[in-house]
Amino acid sequence: MALYNFKKIMVVPTAKDFIDITLSKTQRKTPTVIHKHYQIHRIRHFYMRKVKFTQQNYHDRLTQILTDFPKLDDIHPFYADLMNVLYDKDHYKLALGQINIAKNLIDNVAKDYVRLMKYGDSLYRCKQLKRAALGRMCTILKRQKSSLEYLEQVRQHLSRLPTIDPNTRTLLLCGYPNVGKSSFINKVTRADVDVQPYAFTTKSLFVGHMDYRYLRWQVVDTPGILDHPLEERNTIEMQAITALAHLRAAVLYVMDISEQCGHTLQEQLELFNSIRPLFANKPLIIVANKCDVKKINELSEENQACDWLLAHRVDTKMKGKKVHDVLNRLHLAMPAKRDDKERPPFIPEGALMRKKAMEVDAPKRKLEKDLEMELGDDYVLDLQKYWDLMNEDERHDKIPEVWEGHNIADYIDPDIMKKLEELENEEELKERAGEYDSDDESEDEEMQEIRVLAKQIREKKQLMVAKSKEKDVHGPRMPRTTTKVERKKLEKEMSDLGLDMNDKDESHYAQQARRSRSVAKKRKREASSAPPTSKTRSQSASRPPRDQSGLRDPKMAKKAKKMMKNSQKGMNRQGKKGESDRHVFDLKPKHLLAGKRKSGTTDRR
Amino acid sequence: MRIEKCYFCSGPVYPGHGVMFVRNDCKSFRFCRSKCHKNFKKKRNPRKTRWTKAFRKASGKELTVDNSLEFEKRRNIPVKYNRELWDKTVEAMKRVEEIKHKRQARFIMNRLKKGKQLEKEEAINEVKKNIHLIKAPHAGKAKKMEEKMVQKLQEDVDMGDEDD
């Protein structure tokens, strides 16, 4: 038998909401992007997923409703009857049945359409199928609108029913309307039932709890019952009747002896007799209420037979309940004395003193508040006066906190003087060892000279770099030998470097310069007379051939030739015409690019 | 009032300045300015960011182990106020700071000495290699040869004189 919790039934949405929720969920939780050009199985799968998802959602939700709502056969007959009284068993069962049918129909629809989707051959067809499936499911649900509304109302009412445990100790109050049942329950328990002078103030069952003899008792207040046959009773009275019929409780039949409820004692007695069959197997107490208005003594003889006073109800209660079962299992243990030593309970001194202080009104010390009252405007809160220091007069000192970016609190240490002494000793030792002597060794003259020269060298370098940047050469760089070097410039440079450039007329460069000038002049003079010597001849005479220029001796010439040959080796082996020949004969060699890759690397191609 | 330390650059955070960030594991980080804060948010390691004190200490550019640095330490057990102790502490603090600065300066100077040595060597090298840019190698050679010859002649003459 499943356990039902009437308060935890899931909210039953209205049909419209239900449809909206499920459809929007389908929209959000399934993929949304699909194109015509996708493969057909993918399109089918996409739409089938949507149909199945919707079906699943409906199914789950409806199943939950069906399981949450209690089956009338599975719950306690008291509740079954109560629900029948309140909600009509047939209607209830019908509503749940309809929901079940709807669920099955939705499942079938989904199954059918998923089967059909397999034959959809285009996006359009599949989409229409999905649309149809979803549409049908939603229509099925739309038809359940009234059932869902009814179930929602049942749920709300059900959750508000008082939790009456049919199996525990209960007292049931019954009687005519307005006899004082609700007042009684208000007095005896913490319940807060409406008490009004008009009849049928209490329209449903109310529960209160009270403690008696360390046990919890349920007190159930019912709406008043009028005296007519069972078939003519209305819903409210039927609740009371149900409670009477099913709860195993001690019944308190409340009578109003003052007849303030509007019914005579006779009528009340007749009612009592008519519902007497319901009291079978239940301890009964007749409560004479409102006896402040009319004393029991004043009652006529006929009614004295029905008198019991409230004080006696205890015994019947005890007899009627399952308390005996429990009593068998209980045993109160009392420790037996083993010797005559007194063992009183131990209470610590502090607790005793505090208790004494609480009892005796000792004069309290002067509070800050009193001080404030006294001084009025001059009052200044000075918490420093409560400080517990070694010297009392230091209490009002202003304590320094920061010095030059350092927190003084970080340096506070009781041993600081000792540490400082050690530090000072260390410092002295270091000074004596010469750690703090300045390192200004005077450098010897040589070093100073070197520094000066180094500086000059660096400056000269910078100058040279700057000059070459200034040149701003457009076009290809020609070797220096093509430009003419002026004699004056050469002599200036060399004299800057420190060489003696006086009397250099006999030097090689001066002679060469003269010779070349004289050749040119001679040629001009003999221009008309004889054919001039060829330019190349005259030039090549003055310039050494390339493979001899710059080489001092045959050894060097041999080495130069060797270097030349070496550098040409690579090119010759590869069949190149020269160093600028970069022609590739075979851009896609077959042996590298064809065939399968077996075991080998892919580093090269 | 306390002057805190910035988590990133180890600089002082005065009251009313900077930002404090408290992380989910209850560790709090103080920053002296938004530069440090932004660097922290970029997850930079202060031990690798060159301008921070943490880097300088970790890479040995500054004095780390020294007795004078043990004086300033955050203490967890408070000491009751005692005027004498406070006075003494303030005086001691000043002296300790002096010594600390001296030692730190000495440490850095020692570190830079090597540079001076290298500089010297570089100058010597430079002169050796590139002296030809300012002075031709045999600039004064001719003169020297002359002087030598003159000296030799002089000697010969002297010798001749002596013989005679």
Tab-separated table of C-alpha atoms in Angstrom, chain A residues 391-567:
chain	number	residue	atom	x	y	z
A	391	ASN	CA	51.051	50.592	36.100
A	392	GLU	CA	47.677	52.142	36.685
A	393	ASP	CA	48.767	55.644	35.774
A	394	GLU	CA	49.649	54.650	32.242
A	395	ARG	CA	46.060	54.023	31.402
A	396	HIS	CA	45.438	57.300	29.645
A	397	ASP	CA	48.567	57.284	27.495
A	398	LYS	CA	48.299	57.954	23.810
A	399	ILE	CA	49.905	54.934	22.254
A	400	PRO	CA	51.977	55.535	19.120
A	401	GLU	CA	51.179	53.185	16.275
A	402	VAL	CA	53.219	54.112	13.239
A	403	TRP	CA	56.659	55.530	12.647
A	404	GLU	CA	58.085	56.289	9.229
A	405	GLY	CA	56.059	53.709	7.428
A	406	HIS	CA	56.647	50.943	9.985
A	407	ASN	CA	54.109	49.582	12.461
A	408	ILE	CA	55.433	49.888	15.992
A	409	ALA	CA	53.354	46.897	16.995
A	410	ASP	CA	55.561	44.722	14.791
A	411	TYR	CA	58.626	45.584	16.832
A	412	ILE	CA	57.159	45.144	20.291
A	413	ASP	CA	58.964	42.347	22.028
A	414	PRO	CA	59.828	41.973	25.701
A	415	ASP	CA	63.364	40.886	24.697
A	416	ILE	CA	63.964	43.672	22.277
A	417	MET	CA	66.756	45.285	24.246
A	418	LYS	CA	68.665	42.052	24.436
A	419	LYS	CA	68.280	41.479	20.726
A	420	LEU	CA	69.343	44.996	19.992
A	421	GLU	CA	72.491	44.531	22.023
A	422	GLU	CA	73.382	41.424	20.094
A	423	LEU	CA	72.788	43.232	16.864
A	424	GLU	CA	75.013	46.087	17.900
A	425	ASN	CA	77.778	43.675	18.800
A	426	GLU	CA	77.504	42.051	15.432
A	427	GLU	CA	77.659	45.421	13.786
A	428	GLU	CA	80.800	46.342	15.661
A	429	LEU	CA	82.472	43.138	14.675
A	430	LYS	CA	81.579	43.716	11.059
A	431	GLU	CA	82.907	47.211	11.101
A	432	ARG	CA	86.103	46.104	12.635
A	433	ALA	CA	86.464	43.411	10.004
A	434	GLY	CA	86.347	46.140	7.450
A	435	GLU	CA	83.122	45.280	5.728
A	436	TYR	CA	81.997	48.815	5.562
A	437	ASP	CA	85.154	50.337	4.158
A	438	SER	CA	84.603	52.163	0.976
A	439	ASP	CA	86.020	50.534	-2.077
A	440	ASP	CA	87.392	53.547	-3.834
A	441	GLU	CA	90.741	52.077	-4.763
A	442	SER	CA	92.564	54.614	-6.745
A	443	GLU	CA	93.427	53.089	-10.037
A	444	ASP	CA	96.917	53.313	-11.342
A	445	GLU	CA	97.757	55.645	-14.189
A	446	GLU	CA	97.865	52.913	-16.748
A	447	MET	CA	94.276	51.943	-16.060
A	448	GLN	CA	93.179	55.528	-16.278
A	449	GLU	CA	94.893	55.910	-19.621
A	450	ILE	CA	93.242	52.787	-20.878
A	451	ARG	CA	89.875	54.134	-19.836
A	452	VAL	CA	90.456	57.345	-21.662
A	453	LEU	CA	91.522	55.544	-24.804
A	454	ALA	CA	88.519	53.227	-24.600
A	455	LYS	CA	86.258	56.194	-24.385
A	456	GLN	CA	87.865	57.771	-27.435
A	457	ILE	CA	87.561	54.532	-29.354
A	458	ARG	CA	83.895	54.322	-28.565
A	459	GLU	CA	83.286	57.859	-29.654
A	460	LYS	CA	85.144	57.294	-32.903
A	461	LYS	CA	83.081	54.214	-33.567
A	462	GLN	CA	79.877	56.117	-33.061
A	463	LEU	CA	81.100	58.842	-35.383
A	464	MET	CA	81.910	56.337	-38.105
A	465	VAL	CA	78.532	54.735	-37.819
A	466	ALA	CA	76.819	58.106	-37.981
A	467	LYS	CA	78.833	59.128	-41.025
A	468	SER	CA	78.042	55.990	-42.929
A	469	LYS	CA	74.361	56.439	-42.142
A	470	GLU	CA	74.531	60.010	-43.418
A	471	LYS	CA	75.893	58.899	-46.786
A	472	ASP	CA	72.434	57.958	-47.876
A	473	VAL	CA	73.456	55.822	-50.782
A	474	HIS	CA	70.834	55.289	-53.464
A	475	GLY	CA	71.404	52.390	-55.740
A	476	PRO	CA	73.879	49.513	-55.541
A	477	ARG	CA	76.875	49.764	-53.306
A	478	MET	CA	80.023	50.072	-55.289
A	479	PRO	CA	83.341	48.915	-53.883
A	480	ARG	CA	85.584	51.539	-52.495
A	481	THR	CA	88.121	51.161	-55.277
A	482	THR	CA	85.843	52.689	-57.856
A	483	THR	CA	85.716	55.990	-56.098
A	484	LYS	CA	88.625	58.294	-56.323
A	485	VAL	CA	90.380	59.071	-53.099
A	486	GLU	CA	91.727	62.570	-52.903
A	487	ARG	CA	95.245	63.062	-51.739
A	488	LYS	CA	94.341	65.740	-49.284
A	489	LYS	CA	91.746	63.521	-47.639
A	490	LEU	CA	94.125	60.598	-47.356
A	491	GLU	CA	96.826	62.747	-45.829
A	492	LYS	CA	94.397	64.295	-43.350
A	493	GLU	CA	93.094	60.946	-42.183
A	494	MET	CA	96.515	59.469	-41.743
A	495	SER	CA	97.789	62.471	-39.866
A	496	ASP	CA	94.762	62.214	-37.550
A	497	LEU	CA	95.838	58.702	-36.792
A	498	GLY	CA	99.203	59.996	-35.779
A	499	LEU	CA	101.381	59.203	-38.798
A	500	ASP	CA	103.779	61.768	-40.076
A	501	MET	CA	102.502	62.992	-43.417
A	502	ASN	CA	104.990	65.647	-44.242
A	503	ASP	CA	107.145	65.275	-47.389
A	504	LYS	CA	105.128	62.616	-48.983
A	505	ASP	CA	105.696	63.687	-52.553
A	506	GLU	CA	107.930	60.704	-53.284
A	507	SER	CA	105.471	58.201	-51.864
A	508	HIS	CA	103.907	55.578	-54.021
A	509	TYR	CA	100.445	57.039	-54.098
A	510	ALA	CA	101.684	60.475	-55.134
A	511	GLN	CA	103.777	59.032	-57.908
A	512	GLN	CA	100.920	56.941	-59.205
A	513	ALA	CA	98.724	59.968	-59.263
A	514	ARG	CA	101.253	61.899	-61.320
A	515	ARG	CA	101.823	59.041	-63.702
A	516	SER	CA	98.153	58.658	-64.516
A	517	ARG	CA	97.883	62.396	-65.051
A	518	SER	CA	100.849	62.453	-67.373
A	519	VAL	CA	99.470	59.591	-69.429
A	520	ALA	CA	96.281	61.472	-70.014
A	521	LYS	CA	98.149	64.643	-70.969
A	522	LYS	CA	100.393	62.808	-73.418
A	523	ARG	CA	97.428	61.274	-75.087
A	524	LYS	CA	95.858	64.642	-75.639
A	525	ARG	CA	99.033	65.981	-77.245
A	526	GLU	CA	99.334	63.064	-79.606
A	527	ALA	CA	95.685	62.903	-80.354
A	528	SER	CA	95.965	64.239	-83.918
A	529	SER	CA	99.300	62.649	-84.870
A	530	ALA	CA	99.202	58.994	-83.957
A	531	PRO	CA	96.426	56.602	-83.150
A	532	PRO	CA	96.126	56.493	-79.348
A	533	THR	CA	97.066	53.416	-77.427
A	534	SER	CA	93.921	51.462	-76.644
A	535	LYS	CA	92.182	52.411	-73.440
A	536	THR	CA	92.046	48.874	-72.164
A	537	ARG	CA	95.775	48.413	-72.724
A	538	SER	CA	96.656	51.554	-70.832
A	539	GLN	CA	94.299	50.741	-68.026
A	540	SER	CA	95.190	47.133	-67.706
A	541	ALA	CA	98.831	48.014	-67.562
A	542	SER	CA	98.352	50.035	-64.456
A	543	ARG	CA	95.968	47.558	-62.753
A	544	PRO	CA	97.056	44.097	-61.720
A	545	PRO	CA	94.869	41.227	-62.987
A	546	ARG	CA	92.198	40.084	-60.602
A	547	ASP	CA	93.686	36.794	-59.709
A	548	GLN	CA	96.867	38.554	-58.646
A	549	SER	CA	95.560	41.659	-56.924
A	550	GLY	CA	95.874	41.609	-53.207
A	551	LEU	CA	98.086	38.552	-53.082
A	552	ARG	CA	101.503	38.922	-51.664
A	553	ASP	CA	103.260	35.744	-52.629
A	554	PRO	CA	102.743	32.560	-54.634
A	555	LYS	CA	101.775	30.683	-51.452
A	556	MET	CA	98.891	33.055	-50.878
A	557	ALA	CA	97.958	32.846	-54.552
A	558	LYS	CA	97.821	29.071	-54.321
A	559	LYS	CA	95.600	29.265	-51.252
A	560	ALA	CA	93.270	31.721	-52.955
A	561	LYS	CA	92.934	29.430	-55.931
A	562	LYS	CA	92.186	26.506	-53.677
A	563	MET	CA	89.470	28.468	-51.883
A	564	MET	CA	87.942	29.369	-55.182
A	565	LYS	CA	87.852	25.796	-56.316
A	566	ASN	CA	86.380	24.685	-53.019
A	567	SER	CA	83.503	27.080	-53.220
